[in-house]
mmCIF file of C-alpha atoms in Angstrom:
data_model
loop_
_atom_site.group_PDB
_atom_site.id
_atom_site.type_symbol
_atom_site.label_atom_id
_atom_site.label_comp_id
_atom_site.label_asym_id
_atom_site.label_seq_id
_atom_site.Cartn_x
_atom_site.Cartn_y
_atom_site.Cartn_z
ATOM 1 C CA MET N 599 90.781 100.113 75.136
ATOM 2 C CA ALA N 600 89.565 103.335 76.603
ATOM 3 C CA ASN N 601 86.401 101.946 78.165
ATOM 4 C CA ARG N 602 88.291 99.305 80.283
ATOM 5 C CA PRO N 603 87.223 99.005 83.840
ATOM 6 C CA ARG N 604 89.917 100.666 86.204
ATOM 7 C CA GLY N 605 90.865 97.554 87.797
ATOM 8 C CA TYR N 606 91.643 95.532 84.616
ATOM 9 C CA GLN N 607 93.731 98.560 83.383
ATOM 10 C CA LEU N 608 95.840 98.689 86.669
ATOM 11 C CA LEU N 609 96.333 94.900 85.943
ATOM 12 C CA GLN N 610 97.551 95.377 82.235
ATOM 13 C CA ASN N 611 99.721 98.252 82.968
ATOM 14 C CA SER N 612 101.401 97.432 86.103
ATOM 15 C CA ASN N 613 105.088 98.843 86.061
ATOM 16 C CA ARG N 614 107.575 96.037 86.575
ATOM 17 C CA PRO N 615 110.774 97.362 88.216
ATOM 18 C CA ARG N 616 114.042 96.203 87.240
ATOM 19 C CA CYS N 617 114.896 93.872 90.261
ATOM 20 C CA ARG N 618 118.280 92.815 88.794
ATOM 21 C CA HIS N 619 119.464 96.272 88.433
ATOM 22 C CA LEU N 620 118.175 97.625 91.882
ATOM 23 C CA GLY N 621 119.933 94.686 93.709
ATOM 24 C CA TYR N 622 123.199 95.402 91.818
ATOM 25 C CA THR N 623 122.943 99.271 92.634
ATOM 26 C CA ALA N 624 122.377 98.455 96.096
ATOM 27 C CA ILE N 625 125.353 96.174 96.596
ATOM 28 C CA LEU N 626 127.824 98.457 94.710
ATOM 29 C CA GLN N 627 126.762 101.467 97.016
ATOM 30 C CA SER N 628 127.548 98.963 100.161
ATOM 31 C CA LEU N 629 131.115 98.320 98.997
ATOM 32 C CA ALA N 630 131.548 102.281 99.051
ATOM 33 C CA LEU N 631 134.181 101.945 96.245
ATOM 34 C CA PRO N 632 136.575 104.835 95.653
ATOM 35 C CA ALA N 633 136.624 106.797 92.426
ATOM 36 C CA GLY N 634 138.928 105.877 89.854
ATOM 37 C CA ASN N 635 140.053 102.524 88.578
ATOM 38 C CA PRO N 636 138.409 99.379 90.469
ATOM 39 C CA PRO N 637 140.606 97.981 92.702
ATOM 40 C CA SER N 638 141.702 94.450 92.774
ATOM 41 C CA LEU N 639 139.632 91.923 94.503
ATOM 42 C CA SER N 640 142.402 91.568 97.446
ATOM 43 C CA GLN N 641 142.251 95.667 98.117
ATOM 44 C CA ARG N 642 138.365 95.189 98.430
ATOM 45 C CA THR N 643 137.250 95.402 101.836
ATOM 46 C CA PRO N 644 134.147 93.408 102.731
ATOM 47 C CA PRO N 645 130.939 95.428 104.000
ATOM 48 C CA THR N 646 130.748 95.784 107.747
ATOM 49 C CA THR N 647 127.146 95.539 107.817
ATOM 50 C CA ALA N 648 124.830 93.008 106.387
ATOM 51 C CA PRO N 649 123.519 94.021 102.881
ATOM 52 C CA PRO N 650 120.142 95.719 102.718
ATOM 53 C CA GLN N 651 117.054 93.858 102.466
ATOM 54 C CA PRO N 652 115.399 93.399 98.882
ATOM 55 C CA ALA N 653 113.446 96.541 97.918
ATOM 56 C CA THR N 654 109.680 96.210 98.525
ATOM 57 C CA THR N 655 108.718 97.402 95.251
ATOM 58 C CA PRO N 656 109.640 93.935 93.453
ATOM 59 C CA THR N 657 107.692 92.262 96.075
ATOM 60 C CA LYS N 658 104.580 94.644 95.402
ATOM 61 C CA ALA N 659 105.013 93.961 91.553
ATOM 62 C CA LEU N 660 105.045 90.056 91.798
ATOM 63 C CA THR N 661 101.985 90.251 93.820
ATOM 64 C CA ARG N 662 100.160 92.316 91.664
ATOM 65 C CA LYS N 663 101.075 90.072 88.968
ATOM 66 C CA LYS N 664 99.345 87.007 90.483
ATOM 67 C CA MET N 665 95.856 88.915 91.451
ATOM 68 C CA LYS N 666 93.009 87.251 89.704
ATOM 69 C CA PRO N 667 90.021 89.094 88.363
ATOM 70 C CA ILE N 668 86.856 88.613 89.610
ATOM 71 C CA LEU N 669 83.699 90.228 88.143
ATOM 72 C CA LEU N 670 80.791 91.767 90.107
ATOM 73 C CA LEU N 671 77.756 92.537 88.242
ATOM 74 C CA LYS N 672 76.904 95.505 90.033
ATOM 75 C CA THR N 673 77.770 99.319 90.142
ATOM 76 C CA LYS N 674 80.695 100.382 91.758
ATOM 77 C CA SER N 675 79.605 102.423 95.072
ATOM 78 C CA THR N 676 81.229 105.618 95.535
ATOM 79 C CA PRO N 677 83.226 107.221 96.992
ATOM 80 C CA THR N 678 84.510 103.778 98.164
ATOM 81 C CA ASP N 679 82.998 100.331 97.459
ATOM 82 C CA PRO N 680 83.420 97.457 100.278
ATOM 83 C CA TYR N 681 83.417 94.515 97.598
ATOM 84 C CA ASP N 682 86.357 96.504 95.933
ATOM 85 C CA VAL N 683 88.328 97.057 99.072
ATOM 86 C CA LEU N 684 88.318 93.643 100.694
ATOM 87 C CA LEU N 685 88.630 91.550 97.213
ATOM 88 C CA ALA N 686 91.565 93.620 96.285
ATOM 89 C CA SER N 687 93.300 93.120 99.763
ATOM 90 C CA ALA N 688 92.884 89.426 99.359
ATOM 91 C CA GLY N 689 94.199 88.860 95.960
ATOM 92 C CA TYR N 690 91.768 89.785 93.513
ATOM 93 C CA THR N 691 91.170 92.447 90.714
ATOM 94 C CA PRO N 692 87.627 93.500 90.977
ATOM 95 C CA ILE N 693 85.962 94.392 87.823
ATOM 96 C CA PHE N 694 82.586 96.098 88.135
ATOM 97 C CA VAL N 695 79.987 95.714 85.234
ATOM 98 C CA PRO N 696 76.921 98.046 85.935
ATOM 99 C CA VAL N 697 73.703 96.042 85.187
ATOM 100 C CA LEU N 698 70.778 97.820 86.603
ATOM 101 C CA GLN N 699 69.109 101.156 86.613
ATOM 102 C CA HIS N 700 66.648 102.241 89.150
ATOM 103 C CA HIS N 701 63.928 104.709 89.458
ATOM 104 C CA ALA N 702 61.891 105.511 92.711
ATOM 105 C CA VAL N 703 58.001 104.950 92.659
ATOM 106 C CA ASN N 704 55.128 105.349 95.171
ATOM 107 C CA GLY N 705 56.924 108.128 97.148
ATOM 108 C CA ASP N 706 53.453 109.845 97.879
ATOM 109 C CA VAL N 707 52.388 106.744 99.585
ATOM 110 C CA VAL N 708 55.013 106.238 102.064
ATOM 111 C CA ARG N 709 54.800 110.179 102.465
ATOM 112 C CA GLU N 710 51.120 110.265 103.230
ATOM 113 C CA TYR N 711 51.834 107.133 105.912
ATOM 114 C CA VAL N 712 54.545 109.255 107.609
ATOM 115 C CA LEU N 713 52.328 112.580 107.895
ATOM 116 C CA SER N 714 48.926 110.708 108.857
ATOM 117 C CA GLY N 715 50.113 108.858 111.802
ATOM 118 C CA GLY N 716 50.686 105.585 109.980
ATOM 119 C CA LEU N 717 54.436 105.572 111.064
ATOM 120 C CA VAL N 718 54.723 107.579 113.977
ATOM 121 C CA PRO N 719 51.990 109.420 116.031
ATOM 122 C CA VAL N 720 51.225 112.865 114.726
ATOM 123 C CA GLU N 721 48.975 115.276 116.535
ATOM 124 C CA GLY N 722 45.531 115.652 115.051
ATOM 125 C CA SER N 723 45.770 112.058 113.315
ATOM 126 C CA ASP N 724 42.408 110.039 113.051
ATOM 127 C CA GLU N 725 43.823 106.725 114.623
ATOM 128 C CA GLY N 726 44.523 106.357 118.128
ATOM 129 C CA VAL N 727 47.566 104.378 117.524
ATOM 130 C CA ARG N 728 50.059 103.854 114.455
ATOM 131 C CA LYS N 729 48.748 101.633 111.492
ATOM 132 C CA PHE N 730 52.515 100.284 111.420
ATOM 133 C CA GLY N 731 54.476 98.985 114.214
ATOM 134 C CA ALA N 732 57.907 98.666 112.145
ATOM 135 C CA ILE N 733 59.565 98.518 108.784
ATOM 136 C CA ILE N 734 61.093 95.877 106.884
ATOM 137 C CA ILE N 735 63.832 96.925 104.394
ATOM 138 C CA THR N 736 65.889 94.216 102.645
ATOM 139 C CA SER N 737 67.715 96.132 99.899
ATOM 140 C CA GLN N 738 70.035 99.237 99.551
ATOM 141 C CA ARG N 739 67.603 100.697 96.814
ATOM 142 C CA ALA N 740 64.905 100.663 99.202
ATOM 143 C CA VAL N 741 66.605 102.793 101.616
ATOM 144 C CA GLU N 742 67.980 105.420 98.999
ATOM 145 C CA ALA N 743 64.148 105.660 98.038
ATOM 146 C CA LEU N 744 63.168 105.947 101.943
ATOM 147 C CA GLY N 745 66.039 108.429 102.377
ATOM 148 C CA THR N 746 64.915 110.704 99.513
ATOM 149 C CA ILE N 747 61.299 110.999 100.915
ATOM 150 C CA LEU N 748 63.080 111.788 104.181
ATOM 151 C CA ASP N 749 64.771 114.641 102.756
ATOM 152 C CA GLU N 750 62.263 116.125 101.438
ATOM 153 C CA LEU N 751 59.843 115.921 104.465
ATOM 154 C CA LYS N 752 62.543 117.618 106.435
ATOM 155 C CA GLU N 753 61.926 120.871 104.600
ATOM 156 C CA THR N 754 58.464 121.000 105.936
ATOM 157 C CA HIS N 755 57.997 118.362 108.622
ATOM 158 C CA ALA N 756 61.312 118.212 110.733
ATOM 159 C CA GLN N 757 59.854 117.409 114.005
ATOM 160 C CA ILE N 758 57.744 114.021 112.353
ATOM 161 C CA VAL N 759 60.915 112.933 110.691
ATOM 162 C CA GLN N 760 62.815 113.421 113.810
ATOM 163 C CA THR N 761 60.420 111.159 115.778
ATOM 164 C CA LEU N 762 60.493 108.702 113.234
ATOM 165 C CA LEU N 763 64.299 108.407 113.355
ATOM 166 C CA GLN N 764 64.449 108.202 117.109
ATOM 167 C CA THR N 765 61.367 105.592 117.308
ATOM 168 C CA THR N 766 61.051 103.309 114.583
ATOM 169 C CA THR N 767 62.153 99.765 114.480
ATOM 170 C CA ILE N 768 63.639 98.426 111.083
ATOM 171 C CA TYR N 769 64.117 94.828 110.293
ATOM 172 C CA VAL N 770 67.135 94.481 107.284
ATOM 173 C CA VAL N 771 69.001 91.496 106.047
ATOM 174 C CA GLY N 772 72.510 92.485 105.972
ATOM 175 C CA PRO N 773 75.010 94.711 107.275
ATOM 176 C CA ALA N 774 75.292 97.210 104.354
ATOM 177 C CA THR N 775 71.567 97.779 104.629
ATOM 178 C CA ARG N 776 71.846 98.406 108.534
ATOM 179 C CA ASN N 777 74.842 101.004 108.220
ATOM 180 C CA SER N 778 72.790 102.868 105.134
ATOM 181 C CA LEU N 779 69.935 103.262 107.459
ATOM 182 C CA ILE N 780 71.853 104.350 110.526
ATOM 183 C CA ASN N 781 73.730 107.082 108.199
ATOM 184 C CA LEU N 782 70.119 108.429 107.512
ATOM 185 C CA GLY N 783 69.663 108.905 111.337
ATOM 186 C CA PHE N 784 67.808 105.901 112.681
ATOM 187 C CA GLN N 785 69.017 104.560 116.041
ATOM 188 C CA LYS N 786 71.535 101.683 116.102
ATOM 189 C CA GLU N 787 69.603 99.481 118.770
ATOM 190 C CA ARG N 788 66.478 99.651 116.757
ATOM 191 C CA VAL N 789 68.061 98.560 113.410
ATOM 192 C CA VAL N 790 67.613 94.661 113.915
ATOM 193 C CA GLY N 791 68.798 91.552 111.353
ATOM 194 C CA GLU N 792 71.998 92.392 110.036
ATOM 195 C CA GLU N 793 73.328 88.628 111.024
ATOM 196 C CA CYS N 794 70.339 87.087 109.087
ATOM 197 C CA GLY N 795 71.873 86.924 105.634
ATOM 198 C CA ASN N 796 68.295 85.949 103.729
ATOM 199 C CA GLY N 797 64.933 86.603 103.993
ATOM 200 C CA ALA N 798 63.970 83.124 105.508
ATOM 201 C CA VAL N 799 66.183 83.576 108.478
ATOM 202 C CA LEU N 800 65.007 87.451 108.805
ATOM 203 C CA ALA N 801 61.543 86.194 108.766
ATOM 204 C CA ASP N 802 61.920 84.060 111.629
ATOM 205 C CA LEU N 803 63.687 86.854 113.521
ATOM 206 C CA ILE N 804 60.923 89.028 113.136
ATOM 207 C CA VAL N 805 58.489 86.617 114.365
ATOM 208 C CA GLU N 806 60.624 86.224 117.763
ATOM 209 C CA HIS N 807 61.608 89.780 118.277
ATOM 210 C CA TYR N 808 57.959 91.403 117.155
ATOM 211 C CA SER N 809 56.048 88.964 119.245
ATOM 212 C CA ASN N 810 58.084 89.956 122.203
ATOM 213 C CA ASN N 811 58.786 93.407 121.925
ATOM 214 C CA PHE N 812 55.553 94.742 120.540
ATOM 215 C CA ILE N 813 52.959 93.139 122.576
ATOM 216 C CA THR N 814 50.538 95.827 123.480
ATOM 217 C CA ASP N 815 47.054 95.970 125.819
ATOM 218 C CA ASN N 816 45.491 98.160 122.778
ATOM 219 C CA ASP N 817 42.485 96.180 121.270
ATOM 220 C CA LYS N 818 44.224 96.987 117.652
ATOM 221 C CA GLY N 819 47.376 94.998 118.434
ATOM 222 C CA PRO N 820 51.177 96.241 117.611
ATOM 223 C CA GLY N 821 50.486 97.188 114.321
ATOM 224 C CA ASP N 822 51.262 95.676 110.967
ATOM 225 C CA LEU N 823 54.598 95.506 109.355
ATOM 226 C CA LEU N 824 55.449 97.862 106.519
ATOM 227 C CA PHE N 825 57.747 95.952 103.735
ATOM 228 C CA LEU N 826 59.227 98.609 101.464
ATOM 229 C CA THR N 827 60.855 96.727 98.717
ATOM 230 C CA GLY N 828 61.480 96.728 94.775
ATOM 231 C CA GLU N 829 59.104 95.007 92.225
ATOM 232 C CA THR N 830 61.162 91.765 92.203
ATOM 233 C CA HIS N 831 61.451 90.033 95.649
ATOM 234 C CA SER N 832 61.135 86.982 97.419
ATOM 235 C CA THR N 833 57.619 86.159 98.879
ATOM 236 C CA ILE N 834 58.982 84.360 102.096
ATOM 237 C CA ILE N 835 58.601 87.355 104.439
ATOM 238 C CA PRO N 836 55.079 88.557 103.515
ATOM 239 C CA SER N 837 53.988 84.790 103.660
ATOM 240 C CA ARG N 838 55.690 83.460 106.786
ATOM 241 C CA VAL N 839 55.759 86.161 109.232
ATOM 242 C CA PRO N 840 51.967 86.548 109.352
ATOM 243 C CA GLU N 841 51.360 82.715 109.429
ATOM 244 C CA LYS N 842 53.905 81.997 112.233
ATOM 245 C CA LEU N 843 52.763 85.202 114.300
ATOM 246 C CA LYS N 844 49.153 83.915 114.340
ATOM 247 C CA GLY N 845 50.565 80.458 115.904
ATOM 248 C CA LYS N 846 52.244 82.493 118.766
ATOM 249 C CA SER N 847 50.482 82.314 122.136
ATOM 250 C CA GLY N 848 47.479 84.903 121.413
ATOM 251 C CA GLY N 849 47.560 84.565 118.097
ATOM 252 C CA LEU N 850 48.797 87.949 116.646
ATOM 253 C CA ASP N 851 46.704 88.745 113.863
ATOM 254 C CA VAL N 852 49.550 91.226 112.001
ATOM 255 C CA LYS N 853 49.691 91.672 108.191
ATOM 256 C CA VAL N 854 52.718 92.286 106.315
ATOM 257 C CA GLU N 855 51.845 95.585 103.684
ATOM 258 C CA GLU N 856 54.162 95.640 100.634
ATOM 259 C CA VAL N 857 55.129 99.056 98.966
ATOM 260 C CA VAL N 858 57.041 98.864 96.066
ATOM 261 C CA VAL N 859 59.369 102.034 96.237
ATOM 262 C CA TYR N 860 61.798 101.429 93.332
ATOM 263 C CA LYS N 861 61.657 99.623 89.933
ATOM 264 C CA THR N 862 64.706 97.866 88.273
ATOM 265 C CA GLY N 863 65.790 97.476 84.758
ATOM 266 C CA VAL N 864 68.859 96.255 82.957
ATOM 267 C CA MET N 865 70.823 98.771 81.324
ATOM 268 C CA GLU N 866 70.601 98.595 77.560
ATOM 269 C CA GLU N 867 74.696 98.484 77.044
ATOM 270 C CA PHE N 868 75.058 95.515 79.738
ATOM 271 C CA GLU N 869 75.361 92.859 77.355
ATOM 272 C CA ALA N 870 77.774 94.474 75.103
ATOM 273 C CA ASP N 871 79.922 95.577 78.023
ATOM 274 C CA PHE N 872 79.590 92.246 79.635
ATOM 275 C CA ARG N 873 80.822 90.452 76.515
ATOM 276 C CA SER N 874 83.436 92.862 76.122
ATOM 277 C CA CYS N 875 84.554 92.219 79.353
ATOM 278 C CA LEU N 876 84.819 88.614 79.018
ATOM 279 C CA GLN N 877 86.745 88.831 75.744
ATOM 280 C CA ARG N 878 89.587 91.137 77.461
ATOM 281 C CA LEU N 879 89.810 88.758 80.075
ATOM 282 C CA GLU N 880 90.091 85.663 77.507
ATOM 283 C CA VAL N 881 92.789 87.395 75.417
ATOM 284 C CA GLY N 882 94.891 89.932 77.848
ATOM 285 C CA ASP N 883 97.030 89.310 80.782
ATOM 286 C CA ALA N 884 94.307 88.591 82.940
ATOM 287 C CA ALA N 885 94.457 84.929 81.365
ATOM 288 C CA ALA N 886 98.239 84.984 80.814
ATOM 289 C CA GLU N 887 99.881 81.592 79.532
ATOM 290 C CA GLY N 888 101.470 79.800 82.569
ATOM 291 C CA GLU N 889 98.957 80.447 85.073
ATOM 292 C CA GLU N 890 98.007 77.324 86.986
ATOM 293 C CA GLU N 891 94.469 77.554 87.413
ATOM 294 C CA LYS N 892 92.404 79.687 85.180
ATOM 295 C CA GLU N 893 89.179 80.105 87.192
ATOM 296 C CA ARG N 894 86.980 83.245 86.734
ATOM 297 C CA TRP N 895 84.269 84.008 89.441
ATOM 298 C CA ILE N 896 81.187 85.979 88.140
ATOM 299 C CA VAL N 897 79.102 87.245 91.354
ATOM 300 C CA PHE N 898 75.682 87.873 90.598
ATOM 301 C CA PHE N 899 73.801 90.264 92.853
ATOM 302 C CA SER N 900 70.081 89.766 91.646
ATOM 303 C CA PRO N 901 67.939 87.879 89.380
ATOM 304 C CA THR N 902 67.233 91.221 87.229
ATOM 305 C CA GLY N 903 70.173 90.934 84.513
ATOM 306 C CA THR N 904 71.275 87.280 85.597
ATOM 307 C CA ASP N 905 69.389 86.106 82.431
ATOM 308 C CA ALA N 906 71.195 88.415 80.014
ATOM 309 C CA ALA N 907 74.688 87.661 81.839
ATOM 310 C CA LEU N 908 74.105 83.828 81.704
ATOM 311 C CA ARG N 909 72.749 84.513 77.882
ATOM 312 C CA VAL N 910 76.134 85.893 77.352
ATOM 313 C CA LEU N 911 78.249 83.635 79.155
ATOM 314 C CA GLY N 912 76.588 80.549 77.780
ATOM 315 C CA GLU N 913 77.447 81.814 73.864
ATOM 316 C CA ARG N 914 81.094 81.851 75.125
ATOM 317 C CA GLU N 915 81.146 78.513 76.565
ATOM 318 C CA GLU N 916 79.349 76.679 74.190
ATOM 319 C CA GLY N 917 80.797 78.170 71.166
ATOM 320 C CA LYS N 918 84.591 78.689 70.308
ATOM 321 C CA GLU N 919 85.240 81.858 72.005
ATOM 322 C CA THR N 920 86.555 80.602 74.812
ATOM 323 C CA ASN N 921 89.671 78.700 74.122
ATOM 324 C CA ARG N 922 92.610 79.387 76.572
ATOM 325 C CA GLY N 923 91.311 76.653 79.105
ATOM 326 C CA LEU N 924 89.238 79.236 81.335
ATOM 327 C CA LYS N 925 86.321 78.121 83.697
ATOM 328 C CA TYR N 926 83.921 80.465 84.571
ATOM 329 C CA LYS N 927 82.466 80.028 88.171
ATOM 330 C CA CYS N 928 79.165 81.586 89.046
ATOM 331 C CA CYS N 929 78.801 83.023 92.846
ATOM 332 C CA SER N 930 75.188 84.065 93.934
ATOM 333 C CA ILE N 931 74.793 86.741 96.567
ATOM 334 C CA GLY N 932 71.886 84.791 98.208
ATOM 335 C CA PRO N 933 69.408 82.135 97.537
ATOM 336 C CA THR N 934 66.702 84.310 95.569
ATOM 337 C CA THR N 935 69.360 84.862 92.855
ATOM 338 C CA LYS N 936 70.690 81.117 93.247
ATOM 339 C CA ASP N 937 67.081 79.523 92.716
ATOM 340 C CA PHE N 938 66.416 82.091 89.513
ATOM 341 C CA MET N 939 69.680 80.747 87.944
ATOM 342 C CA TYR N 940 68.634 77.073 88.503
ATOM 343 C CA GLN N 941 64.901 77.525 87.696
ATOM 344 C CA LYS N 942 65.353 79.631 84.426
ATOM 345 C CA PHE N 943 68.727 78.385 82.941
ATOM 346 C CA LYS N 944 69.396 75.011 84.952
ATOM 347 C CA ARG N 945 72.550 76.406 85.954
ATOM 348 C CA ALA N 946 73.557 75.539 89.832
ATOM 349 C CA ALA N 947 75.326 78.403 91.332
ATOM 350 C CA ASP N 948 79.100 77.049 92.165
ATOM 351 C CA ALA N 949 78.831 79.278 95.724
ATOM 352 C CA MET N 950 76.595 81.089 97.413
ATOM 353 C CA ALA N 951 77.100 83.888 99.976
ATOM 354 C CA LYS N 952 76.104 82.969 103.441
ATOM 355 C CA THR N 953 75.633 86.815 104.054
ATOM 356 C CA PRO N 954 74.982 89.527 101.132
ATOM 357 C CA SER N 955 78.136 90.986 102.203
ATOM 358 C CA PRO N 956 81.653 91.478 101.121
ATOM 359 C CA ASP N 957 82.936 88.939 103.692
ATOM 360 C CA GLY N 958 80.201 86.384 102.531
ATOM 361 C CA VAL N 959 81.165 86.699 98.768
ATOM 362 C CA LEU N 960 84.861 86.091 100.158
ATOM 363 C CA GLU N 961 84.470 83.183 102.081
ATOM 364 C CA ALA N 962 82.088 81.644 99.213
ATOM 365 C CA ILE N 963 84.895 81.974 96.411
ATOM 366 C CA ARG N 964 87.514 80.731 98.652
ATOM 367 C CA SER N 965 85.363 77.497 100.074
ATOM 368 C CA PRO N 966 82.255 77.207 97.629
ATOM 369 C CA ALA N 967 82.238 73.480 98.452
ATOM 370 C CA ARG N 968 82.135 74.019 102.177
ATOM 371 C CA VAL N 969 79.765 76.893 102.043
ATOM 372 C CA VAL N 970 77.403 75.056 99.881
ATOM 373 C CA ALA N 971 77.453 72.175 102.308
ATOM 374 C CA GLN N 972 76.778 74.283 105.327
ATOM 375 C CA LEU N 973 73.949 75.953 103.456
ATOM 376 C CA VAL N 974 72.366 72.531 102.621
ATOM 377 C CA SER N 975 72.681 70.894 106.215
#
């Protein structure tokens, strides 16, 4: 019981005020009865003011009782998690189940590109122009890896880092990644693509933006694109961007160089934690008798760990463990995870976020059919 997620414990242990007692006390106080024996009915003077409004505490208690658990297969961000804040305000109890563990790699490769003039002009560098015209980052972990590298370089090459932050264009796929890069010190107007939502849309945006903003008279062209990524990612951007840039007028010969800056693995305890969480949902107040609709949403944030989660979920759905009428529904954070779920397990996602963000997830689980229809069309 000590290991229950915080949100779940709040649901279990919420204090319920004695509504009837509070209301009765308020009425007695409004009558202002004198001390001694109670007067007869004819002696009582009705109150001159309207009875006080019901206390707000019972309303909050009733609202909390109706909140539905939602499982988020991710580590909760600190100090606050935007998914926790938004979903809780919308009537859900977010339950975070950490799935992934990460470790940075190839920091020396990125560091060398920075110091040798590959990303920003450096005095004394061999090349007349920098190797890369812009950076592509589509994950929070890649931002963290880059941030660690830049923090280290600030100690010895502060001016180079400052130039990089002020002059580099970065393409991103969502608002969370954009905000994290701005917090690192990159310029707001140079972090582009937060509205894209997925790699396919971002690829098209890069083609238009890069061809319109980075055309130079230099024979070497505008420079290639540096894609900082994890080892598991979609190939849409590396394949589509160069192909479409070649088709533009002038035939731009631009490559997308991929550098894996972090590797990801599933936490050893994830399967056990996830199984335990499902068990608690099925036997606790979260699946209380009398609840009209016992749907439980599970949000998948990455292909990594999805196989383990679906394996556990399949055990419970096919066996006798789930016997309270619960129906589990799966929401994918984006197309890569959605495709993985179907290709590997023939499980179609019940919903997919149009954008990889709290707002995208909330819209998807509230109106899954409409969101899926819009995505298909």
